[in-house]
Every structure is written in C-alpha cells, then in structure tokens.
Amino acid sequence: MSSQDARFEIAHLATAELLTPDLEGSLWFFTTLLGMRETGRSNGSVYLRCYEDPYSHSLKLTESDKPGIGGLRWRTTSEDALNRRAAALSKAGLGKGWTAGDLGVGKTFAFDTPDGHAMELVWDIEKHKATGAERSPILNRRSKRPLQGLPPKRLDHVNIMASNVREQRQILEQTLGFGTREQVVSGDDEFGAWMSVNILGHELAIMKDQTGAKARLHHLAFYFGIPQHNTDFAEICREYGIQIEAGPDVHGVTQGAFLYVLEPGGNRIELFGNAGILQLEPDWEPVVWDLEEFATGAGLAVGGTVMPQEFLLYGTPAVTGQEAMFRQQARDSNYDFRAIKVP
Amino acid sequence: MSSQDARFEIAHLATAELLTPDLEGSLWFFTTLLGMRETGRSNGSVYLRCYEDPYSHSLKLTESDKPGIGGLRWRTTSEDALNRRAAALSKAGLGKGWTAGDLGVGKTFAFDTPDGHAMELVWDIEKHKATGAERSPILNRRSKRPLQGLPPKRLDHVNIMASNVREQRQILEQTLGFGTREQVVSGDDEFGAWMSVNILGHELAIMKDQTGAKARLHHLAFYFGIPQHNTDFAEICREYGIQIEAGPDVHGVTQGAFLYVLEPGGNRIELFGNAGILQLEPDWEPVVWDLEEFATGAGLAVGGTVMPQEFLLYGTPAVTGQEAMFRQQARDSNYDFRAIKVP
Amino acid sequence: MSSQDARFEIAHLATAELLTPDLEGSLWFFTTLLGMRETGRSNGSVYLRCYEDPYSHSLKLTESDKPGIGGLRWRTTSEDALNRRAAALSKAGLGKGWTAGDLGVGKTFAFDTPDGHAMELVWDIEKHKATGAERSPILNRRSKRPLQGLPPKRLDHVNIMASNVREQRQILEQTLGFGTREQVVSGDDEFGAWMSVNILGHELAIMKDQTGAKARLHHLAFYFGIPQHNTDFAEICREYGIQIEAGPDVHGVTQGAFLYVLEPGGNRIELFGNAGILQLEPDWEPVVWDLEEFATGAGLAVGGTVMPQEFLLYGTPAVTGQEAMFRQQARDSNYDFRAIKVP
Amino acid sequence: MSSQDARFEIAHLATAELLTPDLEGSLWFFTTLLGMRETGRSNGSVYLRCYEDPYSHSLKLTESDKPGIGGLRWRTTSEDALNRRAAALSKAGLGKGWTAGDLGVGKTFAFDTPDGHAMELVWDIEKHKATGAERSPILNRRSKRPLQGLPPKRLDHVNIMASNVREQRQILEQTLGFGTREQVVSGDDEFGAWMSVNILGHELAIMKDQTGAKARLHHLAFYFGIPQHNTDFAEICREYGIQIEAGPDVHGVTQGAFLYVLEPGGNRIELFGNAGILQLEPDWEPVVWDLEEFATGAGLAVGGTVMPQEFLLYGTPAVTGQEAMFRQQARDSNYDFRAIKVP
C-alpha cells in the first residue's frame, strides 16, 4: 500500500496518555498552573481537557513507577479511512488489533511503531458539549476559557524519540500518510523528522534517541496560540517551582514559539505560543537541515537561546544517569502546592 | 458529483488579483507600508509577494477604473484533482475553460461563481526560490523578512459578497469540496458563511450583498500571525494617512485577530494577527450564529469594537452612494508619500 | 505658595476607595477575574491589593447605595513634604485636617478638590511583606503573581470628572506640584487634563463633567504592563458577562493601551496594557489637543475604535438618565458568579 | 553635600556617544535595522535619534580604533540644579569644567566617574521639532514612527563596568542623587548596582569589571516598550547577520525584557521590550541579590536563558583575549548590507 493512498486518511492527534510517578504533582501542574479541567477518573487515571479541545479529554494522566508516554490516539478522517489504515498497519506487521476504547472513546485500532511507541486510531469519539455556565458566547469555542492559571487552548503535538528515525518516519509515511515537512540529517544519518497530516508544521516529531533506549517521549505540547503567553507561563513556572529547560524563544524548524518545562512527574512539556509555519502547499518538499546548522544556526533557536545538552538527550523514562536532569524543584520547594484549591 | 468526492481536492488560495484606480497609491501601500516585494510587471499589472508566500506572487495589482477583485486562483492538491474539479465545474455549468496561465503560473481552469466572481484552479505553478542575500537562515522561510514597513507573512483569505449566500456556498461545497465552518443566519436567510478546504477557520468567506450588486469584494486578508502586529500596523496607518475602518480586535467568528483598513485604491484589506481557530476535527459541524447575536454579541467582536454600519455594506466596487465611505485620507493628506526617502 | 516649591513633593497615587452598591459583585470582579488578593476587612469595607502594589492595599471597596469614588490617597516624597503640602492646602482653603488613617495607613491630611473629590496625603504607610509561599523569587516583586484570573500588577491612575477643569487643574498644580502633560481644549474651554508628579504620562486625569454633576469618577485604572493582556482580559469579560465599553486599543493621548469595562457595581475600570509615554524631560511643555482633533483624530484612539457617546458622559454616580448605560450584564447573565470559589 | 540635597536634581539620560571601529557598519545597524534617523554630521561623528527621543539626537556615533563609550550626558531638572551639581562634583574632585557643548547642545559640565567614564551634565539642549511629513498625528510623539527596520522609541539606559562598584555607586548617589534600586553582592563584595533618578527601574547600571580594565561599557539600551518587538528584532538579527548574545527573555532584576546583540562595531546593545518595574515608592529600599541567586535563580533570567559566560566579562573596548567574543557575523556574512535597496 503506497503512501499516496494513505494521504488524507488521518485527521489529527486526538489524545495522549502521560505516565507519571507523581500523579498528584502532575495533576497540580496541569490543573492549577495550566487550568485544564478534569473530566473523569477511571482505574487510577485522570482525564483532562483544555478549553478548546474537541473531545471529552485530550490528556489521560496515569500513575506509573516511571514517567513516559502511555499512548497516542490519532483520529481518522472517516470510518472507512479507519478500516483502510487498520488493514495497512496489519499488513505492515504493526497492528495489535481492535480495542474496546476508553472514557468517551469508542473502538480503536491499536498498533506499535517500530520503536515501540503505543498508538491507536479512532473514528468513534464523543464530542465535548459545554452546558450552563461552561458554555462560551464565542460559539466555535467548546467551553469557556478557565480563570485558573494560564490555560492553553488544546493539545498540539508530540515529539517521540526513536533509535532509528528513518525507519520510524518511513513506516508512518507509508501506513498513515504523514507528510514529512522538515528533517535534520548528519551525513547519512537521520537525526530528526517533523511530520504532519494537515497544514500544521508538525503534529508528530521524531528525534534520534542517542542513548539507544526505546519508545521514549521527548515532549508533549499544548497550544497557547499567543506568543506572549509563553513569557507569562515562564514567569509562573519560575514563581511556582517548575523547572524551565529552555525558552521562551522561537525554533527555526517549524517556526514554533517554544517553552520547555519539566512537569512534576518528570515529563518534558512544551508550551506552543503560535501556530508556527502553516504549510499550505500540497507538494511541500521537506526542508533538510544539516545537524550542525540546526544546532548552532537558526534551527533550534532563532533568538539567543543555547539549548542545554540535555535537550537532545533527556527523554522519559530517563535512562540511567539522566534522573538528575530533572531537578524536581516543585517538590523541593517550600511551596505547598497541595494546599492550593482550584475552583 | 457529490461533495464527498470533492473533499481534499483543493489545497489553498494561491493568488488574488486586485483592481485599483490608483495603482501608484496601492503599490505604495503594499510595498512601503506592508513591505511586499515586487516580483514582476506585465501589461500594466504589478506582481507582489509576501516573504513567506510560496509562489512567485500572491497579489497581482491591476489598474482599473474601479476597485474590486479581479480574480482568485486556488491550487489543487494534485494534477488529477485539477482535472476532476474542472469536470465538476463544467458539469455544474460554471466552467469557462482552460487558460494559458499567468506570470509564473501554468495552465489554469477558469470559472465563475454563481454571483459572478472570477476564479481559477491551478496545479502547475512556479515556486519562489530565494537566492543570495534574499535567502533566510530559517530554511522553511521562502525569503528573508523585509526591513521595510511591517511585513505580513503571506496571503491569508478572501471575503466576497454575494446576493445569494446559500446558492454560492452550496455550489462551492459541491464542486470544490469546501467545508462550511461557521454561518450567520437570520430566520431562513443566510447572511454569511466561512469556509475552508483545510484546517484554517476560513480561506473563503461569503457575506450577503444587501445592495443587490454582484461579484463584489468584501476584503482580502494578509497574515501577520503575530497579534501585536495588528496594533503596530494600526499605528502606522494612523501616522501615514491610511483609513482604519475597525480594529484591532478579535472576531468571535473564526477567532481571527482583525484590523480592517482601506488601501489607497479603495479596497478593504484585513490584516490577520493570529491563526484564528484551527478546525482539526474531520467532522466539524458548522457553528450557526443568529444575525442579531453575531452583530451585537461576540460574533463580530470579542472586545468593545462597535463595527461601523459600512462594514456590512461597503464592498468594491462601491455602489452608488458608497463612494464617500472611502475617505482617501492618504491622498487628501498633506503627506507626500511619493517623496518618502528611507534612510 | 508657588507650584515650583510644590514640585517633587508628591510621589504617587497610593490607594483608592471605590463605592459600590454590589459589594459581592465588585469583589467577584476584582478577585475572581482580576486576581486581586483580599488583605483585610473593616467596617463593611474590603481591602485588596495587586501583586506588585507596595502597600497593604491599593483598593478599598466600600458598600454604598451608589457607585463612585470614595477617596484618593497620595503618598508624599517625605514627611516634611507632607507637612508642607498640608500647609499649602490649608492656605488654599481646601484642607480638612488630619485623620487617624486607615488599615495599614498612619495619619493623613484630608482635603477636597474644588469639585469636591475627597483626597488625602500620607507619608506613614505600611509596606507589604510577603512571607512563605507568597514570596516571589523575583525579589523586587512584592508577592507572587496569583494564579487566579488575569492579575494586574498595580493600581495605575485615576480619571475624575469636574465641572471646571481649569480651576481643578490649576489648584492641583499649585498646591501639589502636579505637572500637566496633555490638555484638550475647545476654544477657551478646557475639556481635559492629564497630570503627573513623576515621569508617568498621567496619574491623574480630569475630564469635564458636561452634566454639571460634582465629584464624580470617570475611571480607575490598573496596570497590566503587557499589551496582550488587554486582549486577554476583553475575552474574559466577554465570557464572564462583564460589560466592555471600549477597547482594546491605544489612546493617542498618553499613548496608553486601554480597555474600559464596567465592574458589577457600575464603576468604569480601565486596564492599562503598557506604560504609555514616559515623559522624562523636566521641562515638558503640555501638549494641547483641540477637542475635535482629540475626538476624531488619534487622540482618543490610534486604531479604529469609535468611542461610544457615553464615554464622555457617563461617570459614577450616574446622573438621572444614565443608569441604563450600565447594563449589568454580569448580574443578568445566567452565570452564577457567586458560586465560583477562589483559591 | 549629602545625597538628600542631590535628590531630584538629575532628570534623565539625554545622550550617549558610542565609539566604533566600523562606522559604516554601526550606522547600518542603527539606521537600517533599527530605523534611527540621522540628524547631523560633524567632525567624523554621526548624530542619530529615535522617533520619540526628545532632543536633536540621543546617539552620537564616532569612529575610533576601538569600540566603547565616548561619553554620557545627563540632563538636570533645572538650570540651578546644574550649577549645584557642578559644584558638588567639583568638590568631590571629579569635575573637569564647563564645555561649549555639542550639536544641538549648549554648555555642559564635564566630569569623570572614579572608574574613568566620561560624563557631562546639561540643562540647555535643543528640542526636536518635527515639521511637515515627519510630524505625527499622535501629538505627544516627537516624530512619526519610521517605516525602516524595527524602530525603538528612545534611548533607555546604560550599563557601565567598573573595577570598584561600591565606590562608583556611592559617589553617584552623593553627588548626583541617584537612588540605588537593586544590588548584587557576594559576601562583602559589590558586584552590581541598578540606579535611577526617577521611577525607572534603572537608567544607570554598574557591573563589576572582573578583568580589572577601566571605564568600559557593558551595554547601551534602547526602548521598544513592546515585549513582542524583542522577538521580532531577534529574528531580524538572525536573518541579517547580527550576533545575538542572549534573549529574548526577562531579567528578574528590574524585570526588564531583554535582548542583547553586538552591533557591527563590537559594542553590546540591549533592546528593552517593556518598561520594567517602575519604582513609585519614594522610600524604596534597595533589593539585594546574592551573586549565586542572581546568576542561577530568577535574577539574570526569569525564563530558561542560561547567560553565556561572556555576558559577565565582555565589555568594550575588549580586553586582550576577548576580541573573539565578537564574531562580527555581519561582516563575515555574504550579505552585502551596503547594497540594500529599500523600495
């Protein structure tokens, strides 16, 4: 099955499951600082949504002994597309079969990427309908902007680490129709790929896991859509004990306005301050950055940010020796975040 | 041919032709104030592009006795899609046949909307390649950000007026696969429609022409993508004699950050300060605003802006009695813009 | 006593008392939407401060049958300056004598402006000292930025209405050393004056009360210092039922980024998105705007805002016939703001 | 003479002279990228002003074999104040006597700081009066915002390096009435001081010169007053070959939004994106940061910026071994900035 048949079959990233060894701390981060609303609990997981997320949740927080990505769920553009993609994944040997779904989510088709990241495809999913005081007079908005913290609008994208970027990229192009928008290469070696199924600069990025570990998360990103809010949220992180890794600044790659922080569970979270470049051209040819140019030129940062070494190495779960990169400031601070009451 | 077949066939709005009775004044506006670069001249038309526009031009300025929209050119997602859409338009009785193209543009298929707006479809189009000093170290950017004026990144969308919004909307859904994202209705009457062929909140809007005139332009929009720039450009317009009609503020419909000004030729130009809402859901159901709620609630403006009456009536070419709505401040001012010397 | 002796004697506007017929509603506005913190209650008044306000409170909310300004307290640059200004005010016939102060405020000297606005001068005032979790790692900040609503940094300025602007202006110049930065005149008539005792574009503005009423408040302003926050707060007001009167836009006069809303008690509140022009010149000559130029040119708004007629007429308490200008949307909405719990 | 007598005698920083070994390159930076306007030439110096600078110039560029600060000129609050401060400086042994002034500048009193920085006091100075097309309809603005590059509004502040910060600070407090707003100390050692003569968080900063050199410049700062513009200008610097040292980010000290770049002459220039904290309190007590807390906590950067080591060491003229810190990208780039033609 060629990638041409797969084009226009996936619509967008619908939900992500994040594993955390500190469920209470992670919940505090996402609800108290980022104003996400809890929409359900089940089997030790907590379901959350941003105020413009279309479905009942975009984030599922699950307690675990280590941080990491539990799973990513992509919505297809139709029910037929779901069945076609399930067949393609099975044929490629990645399919794991149909599941009964999740809270607000109907049956899904489960598969693993070559590197081992758990993913699902879904068509049947419950839309969020705000009622009463939660309804916004801005009718295209799924619920009112919360008054707590600094709320992002929606889940934006995910960046995963893989030991073999090329293999990972090609299989996702072929089976799911992802378009590759930008790449970082070093000689023959592929170091990174930014991919999307729509005009976004990326919904999925893959970065080389130089530690040799498998199926790790680089970061999960939420969308402010307002460049200033990255500066505002950096201030909040500084004041409330959340470790800021880098930013606010703007990547050359994707032109995304970034802020990277580590949530109390240890996962890297990006706040995305603008839409980045929107690639409207149907025949966009991948932009190729040389690794050196990427790292020291405009690729990683347009402004003066020098990315810390850990940015290219740290992922979750951390490999041996990386644990110290996450300083857990929030837990060490004398700020009793558990005493904060959220409306 | 159903609208389902038409889905995913059109990629985006590639170019627009604007008619102007004051070519010199319009050029001054687009190049001196908005920093667009001239990329060619032919038969009395001037071709311009923004620094992230993908092709050789996004705007063609053509001298004419009256302002208005000369034509809109949509790029398809493939060459086959072009042929299929040409057939569908012909079957619907709208097709006018193939053309030899334009500067940097290969053959196109021409058609008229039911209201009479001239449009074309194109696949074969020349991509802009910056060389030398025009190349940006931000590799996904087609050329460096200019240092003149306050430059938008690219052409964003168009809003046309039609005497019968429903008819116009339905034929574009059916023949070109446009999705309708939002609507304004008054009882049985359709007052407006915001449509797109991708995840943008709109690339094409249709507003009811209450004057009964045909084939008029409401506005053409360019994308800053930075909310602050709408405020900055309002200041520039105030200082350099360009009539500001409304904004900066944010529409509830599409959540677009707007600034409406009248360029020296009399056409209404919108500067778009953010990406607006991005509609990722493949089964987005059109949001329906009641006309009253739209006009007095959050629909037209989230902030305190009271849109002037002319906003819903004025289009180009102006109908009898509307000419005075365009005050031509730039030309009446004692500011001799032709004498501007830049250091 | 000449105004030269009075120069450098007043430091800044320290506190303001606002009267409200809806104490609960006003409190909801200032704490839930603007994130101000309650620092005390006494005799039916509630004391509030913004997170960078230097003293124990900047705002005192007092229940009253009508809205309006209860009093304004200016801090002097020294204790000696306080005594000299008290003497000057007494000599001018405005002094009312010393008071025992207020919560966190030592003795003050009370006086009335010629129009009847109650004011006080103070030197001895308690500084706010944050402890524990309220302390900010940004050491020049008096307390952490709250996580509730969209918090302004501090009280910024006040705009009062007076039947005789010239008289009011001159006596404040002479007795307190205010410098007049900008004026609006219509022939011989003074329509407005923007005054300060430091480099701010204004800390005190006086606008002509065309209704002939006395001692009214035009608006009280709080400082975001971030232009984007005015747009953000407009959105919050739209969603939570607060009447937006005008903005976000930028005044030509003072170059202040404005948003005017009516709080549930009926008082007009301005949110100030930037510092405005800072007048560093020691011999700044007042800028004089003609009323016509002010109202229709860049004076009132640099962008496209057309100020509503009520902007120049409505003040608190409202005069007969003006009550309807305050639509009390918050109270009429089906949003039960009293059920909101603030952390 | 005590510092109490000196209070309120200095108004603000009026002009700065910058030395440059690459006059053409520096001019290109200040006029083409920052849109400053040339207002005069004399004896090999070029005079420039920002569009809201009050006087005929705020910056004097002078060709020299090495970069550095040529002189700083402070305006007093009155002519009497000038004479009193001249006497105080003479008494303190710093005075060098009266000068005949400069272009648009009347007689001045010259003095050196203990570290050897050349300074002057002035009262008599010509105000800039825009005429014709340069006049702004925003009447408090001294000239229209230019359409070239991204123009700052005015000169903001200066940061000088001194081998003995305490001595430098105390003499400026005593003779000129500077108030010290914030300090960085390490044990008994003073590492930095931020001082002002008005409510600005600083107009003069002194940082310890750890190289033992004398009379060096750390940076000169210009005021955008719009936080977004720091990001915009970083992009321009990246595209046009100007070396970005750090930012955009926000300092905890002064809360200033910073961007540090090296202009083609090698001098460090800061763009200031907001007003920073305004210290309205007349009895503000200096905030004291411990060096460690300053460097690794919120002091240097609220966001994730890790300041490069050179930030605390590099100044102009560079000491032996520091020359390489200035990479002169603009000159090494293949971008022929001298050939830029503006439409």
Coordinates of C-alpha atoms in Angstrom, one line a residue, chain A residues 45-283:
Chain A
S45 CA -6.2 7.5 35.6
V46 CA -7.4 11.1 35.5
Y47 CA -8.8 12.6 32.2
L48 CA -8.3 16.2 31.4
R49 CA -9.1 18.6 28.6
C50 CA -8.1 22.1 27.5
Y51 CA -10.9 24.6 26.9
E52 CA -10.9 24.2 23.1
D53 CA -10.1 20.5 22.9
P54 CA -12.9 19.0 20.9
Y55 CA -13.4 15.7 22.8
S56 CA -14.1 14.7 26.3
H57 CA -10.4 14.7 27.0
S58 CA -7.0 15.2 25.3
L59 CA -4.8 14.1 28.2
K60 CA -5.0 11.0 30.3
L61 CA -2.7 11.0 33.3
T62 CA -1.9 7.6 34.6
E63 CA 0.2 6.8 37.7
S64 CA 3.2 4.7 37.0
D65 CA 6.5 3.9 38.5
K66 CA 8.3 5.9 35.7
P67 CA 7.3 8.8 33.6
G68 CA 6.8 8.4 29.8
I69 CA 4.2 8.3 27.1
G70 CA 1.4 5.7 27.6
G71 CA -0.2 6.0 24.2
L72 CA -1.1 8.4 21.4
R73 CA -4.5 8.3 19.7
W74 CA -5.0 9.6 16.2
R75 CA -8.4 10.4 14.7
T76 CA -9.0 9.3 11.1
T77 CA -10.9 11.5 8.5
S78 CA -13.7 8.9 8.2
E79 CA -14.8 5.5 9.4
D80 CA -13.7 4.0 6.1
A81 CA -10.3 5.6 6.5
L82 CA -10.0 3.9 9.9
N83 CA -10.6 0.5 8.4
R84 CA -8.2 1.1 5.5
R85 CA -5.5 2.3 7.9
A86 CA -6.1 -0.7 10.2
A87 CA -5.6 -3.0 7.2
A88 CA -2.4 -1.2 6.2
L89 CA -1.0 -1.4 9.6
S90 CA -1.7 -5.1 9.9
K91 CA -0.2 -5.7 6.6
A92 CA 3.0 -3.8 7.7
G93 CA 3.1 -6.1 10.8
L94 CA 2.5 -3.3 13.3
G95 CA -1.2 -3.9 14.1
K96 CA -2.2 -5.2 17.5
G97 CA -5.9 -5.4 16.9
W98 CA -9.1 -3.6 17.9
T99 CA -9.8 -2.3 21.4
A100 CA -13.0 -1.5 23.3
G101 CA -11.9 2.1 23.6
D102 CA -11.7 4.4 26.6
L103 CA -13.7 7.0 28.5
G104 CA -15.7 8.8 25.8
V105 CA -13.8 6.9 23.1
G106 CA -15.4 4.0 21.0
K107 CA -13.5 1.1 19.5
T108 CA -9.9 1.8 18.4
F109 CA -7.3 0.0 16.4
A110 CA -4.0 -0.4 18.3
F111 CA -0.6 -0.6 16.9
D112 CA 3.1 -0.1 17.9
T113 CA 5.6 2.0 16.0
P114 CA 8.8 0.1 15.0
D115 CA 10.5 1.7 18.0
G116 CA 7.7 0.5 20.3
H117 CA 5.5 3.6 20.9
A118 CA 1.9 2.5 21.6
M119 CA -0.6 4.2 19.3
E120 CA -4.2 3.9 18.3
L121 CA -6.5 5.0 15.5
V122 CA -10.1 6.1 16.3
W123 CA -13.1 7.4 14.5
D124 CA -15.9 7.0 17.1
I125 CA -15.2 9.6 19.8
E126 CA -17.5 11.7 22.0
K127 CA -17.5 15.4 21.4
H128 CA -17.5 17.7 24.4
K129 CA -20.6 19.7 24.8
A130 CA -20.5 22.5 27.3
T131 CA -23.7 23.3 29.1
G132 CA -24.7 26.1 31.5
A133 CA -22.0 28.4 32.8
E134 CA -19.3 26.5 30.9
R135 CA -20.8 27.5 27.5
S136 CA -18.9 30.3 25.8
P137 CA -20.6 33.1 23.9
I138 CA -17.8 32.5 21.4
L139 CA -19.8 29.8 19.7
N140 CA -16.9 28.0 18.0
R141 CA -15.2 27.5 21.4
R142 CA -16.0 24.2 23.1
S143 CA -16.0 25.7 26.6
K144 CA -15.2 29.0 28.4
R145 CA -11.6 29.9 29.0
P146 CA -10.9 28.9 32.6
L147 CA -10.0 31.5 35.2
Q148 CA -7.3 29.3 36.8
G149 CA -3.7 29.5 35.8
L150 CA -2.8 30.2 32.2
P151 CA -4.8 27.9 30.1
P152 CA -3.7 26.5 26.7
K153 CA -6.4 26.1 24.1
R154 CA -5.7 22.5 23.1
L155 CA -3.3 19.6 22.8
D156 CA -0.9 20.5 19.9
H157 CA 1.7 17.8 19.1
V158 CA 4.0 15.1 20.3
N159 CA 7.7 14.6 19.9
I160 CA 8.9 11.0 20.3
M161 CA 12.4 9.6 20.4
A162 CA 13.4 6.6 18.3
S163 CA 16.7 4.7 17.8
N164 CA 16.1 4.6 14.0
V165 CA 14.5 7.8 12.8
R166 CA 14.4 6.8 9.1
E167 CA 12.6 3.5 9.7
Q168 CA 10.1 5.2 12.0
R169 CA 9.5 8.0 9.6
Q170 CA 9.1 5.9 6.5
I171 CA 6.6 3.5 8.0
L172 CA 4.4 6.4 9.3
E173 CA 4.5 8.0 5.8
Q174 CA 3.5 4.7 4.2
T175 CA 0.9 3.4 6.5
L176 CA -0.7 6.6 7.8
G177 CA 0.1 9.2 5.1
F178 CA 2.1 11.5 7.2
G179 CA 3.9 14.2 5.2
T180 CA 7.5 15.0 6.2
R181 CA 7.9 18.8 6.5
E182 CA 11.4 19.1 7.8
Q183 CA 14.4 16.9 8.6
V184 CA 17.7 17.1 10.4
V185 CA 20.4 14.9 8.9
S186 CA 24.1 14.3 9.7
G187 CA 25.7 12.7 6.7
D188 CA 23.7 9.6 6.0
D189 CA 22.2 9.6 9.5
E190 CA 18.7 10.9 10.1
F191 CA 18.6 12.8 13.3
G192 CA 15.0 14.2 13.3
A193 CA 11.8 14.5 11.3
W194 CA 8.8 16.8 11.7
M195 CA 5.7 15.4 10.2
S196 CA 2.0 16.2 9.8
V197 CA -1.2 15.0 8.2
N198 CA -2.5 18.5 7.7
I199 CA -1.1 22.0 7.2
L200 CA 0.4 22.2 10.7
G201 CA 4.2 22.4 10.6
H202 CA 4.1 19.2 12.7
E203 CA 1.8 17.1 14.8
L204 CA 4.4 14.4 15.2
A205 CA 8.2 14.8 15.5
I206 CA 10.7 12.0 15.8
M207 CA 14.2 12.7 17.3
K208 CA 17.0 10.2 17.4
D209 CA 17.4 8.6 20.8
Q210 CA 21.2 8.6 21.1
T211 CA 21.0 6.6 24.3
G212 CA 19.8 3.5 22.5
A213 CA 16.7 3.4 24.7
K214 CA 13.3 2.5 23.1
A215 CA 9.8 4.1 22.9
R216 CA 10.6 7.2 24.9
L217 CA 8.9 10.5 24.9
H218 CA 10.8 13.7 24.1
H219 CA 7.9 16.1 24.8
L220 CA 4.2 16.6 24.6
A221 CA 3.0 20.1 23.5
F222 CA 0.0 22.2 24.3
Y223 CA -1.1 25.2 22.3
F224 CA -1.4 28.8 23.7
G225 CA -1.5 30.3 20.2
I226 CA -0.5 33.7 21.9
P227 CA 3.3 34.3 21.8
Q228 CA 3.1 36.4 24.9
H229 CA 1.7 33.6 26.9
N230 CA 5.0 31.6 26.7
T231 CA 6.7 34.5 28.6
D232 CA 3.8 34.7 31.1
F233 CA 4.0 31.0 31.7
A234 CA 7.7 31.0 32.1
E235 CA 7.2 33.6 34.9
I236 CA 4.6 31.3 36.5
C237 CA 6.9 28.3 36.4
R238 CA 9.7 30.4 37.9
E239 CA 7.5 31.5 40.7
Y240 CA 5.8 28.2 41.4
G241 CA 8.9 26.0 41.3
I242 CA 8.6 24.3 37.9
Q243 CA 11.9 23.6 36.2
I244 CA 12.3 25.6 32.9
E245 CA 14.5 23.8 30.5
A246 CA 14.6 26.3 27.6
G247 CA 12.7 29.3 26.2
P248 CA 10.7 31.3 25.6
D249 CA 12.2 31.5 22.1
V250 CA 11.3 30.5 18.6
H251 CA 12.6 27.4 16.7
G252 CA 13.7 27.9 13.2
V253 CA 12.4 24.5 12.4
T254 CA 8.6 24.8 12.3
Q255 CA 8.9 28.4 13.4
G256 CA 7.3 27.3 16.6
A257 CA 7.4 29.6 19.7
F258 CA 8.6 27.3 22.4
L259 CA 8.9 27.0 26.1
Y260 CA 10.1 23.7 27.6
V261 CA 9.4 22.8 31.2
L262 CA 9.5 19.6 33.2
E263 CA 6.2 18.7 34.9
P264 CA 6.4 17.3 38.4
G265 CA 6.3 13.7 37.0
G266 CA 9.5 14.4 35.1
N267 CA 8.0 14.6 31.5
R268 CA 9.1 17.4 29.3
I269 CA 6.1 19.6 28.3
E270 CA 6.3 22.2 25.6
L271 CA 4.0 25.3 25.5
F272 CA 3.4 26.4 22.0
G273 CA 3.0 30.1 21.6
N274 CA 2.0 30.5 18.0
A275 CA 0.8 28.3 15.1
G276 CA 4.3 28.0 13.7
I277 CA 4.6 27.9 9.9
L278 CA 1.4 26.5 8.2
Q279 CA 2.4 24.5 5.2
L280 CA -0.4 25.1 2.7
E281 CA 1.4 23.8 -0.4
P282 CA 0.2 20.4 -1.4
D283 CA 3.7 19.5 -2.7

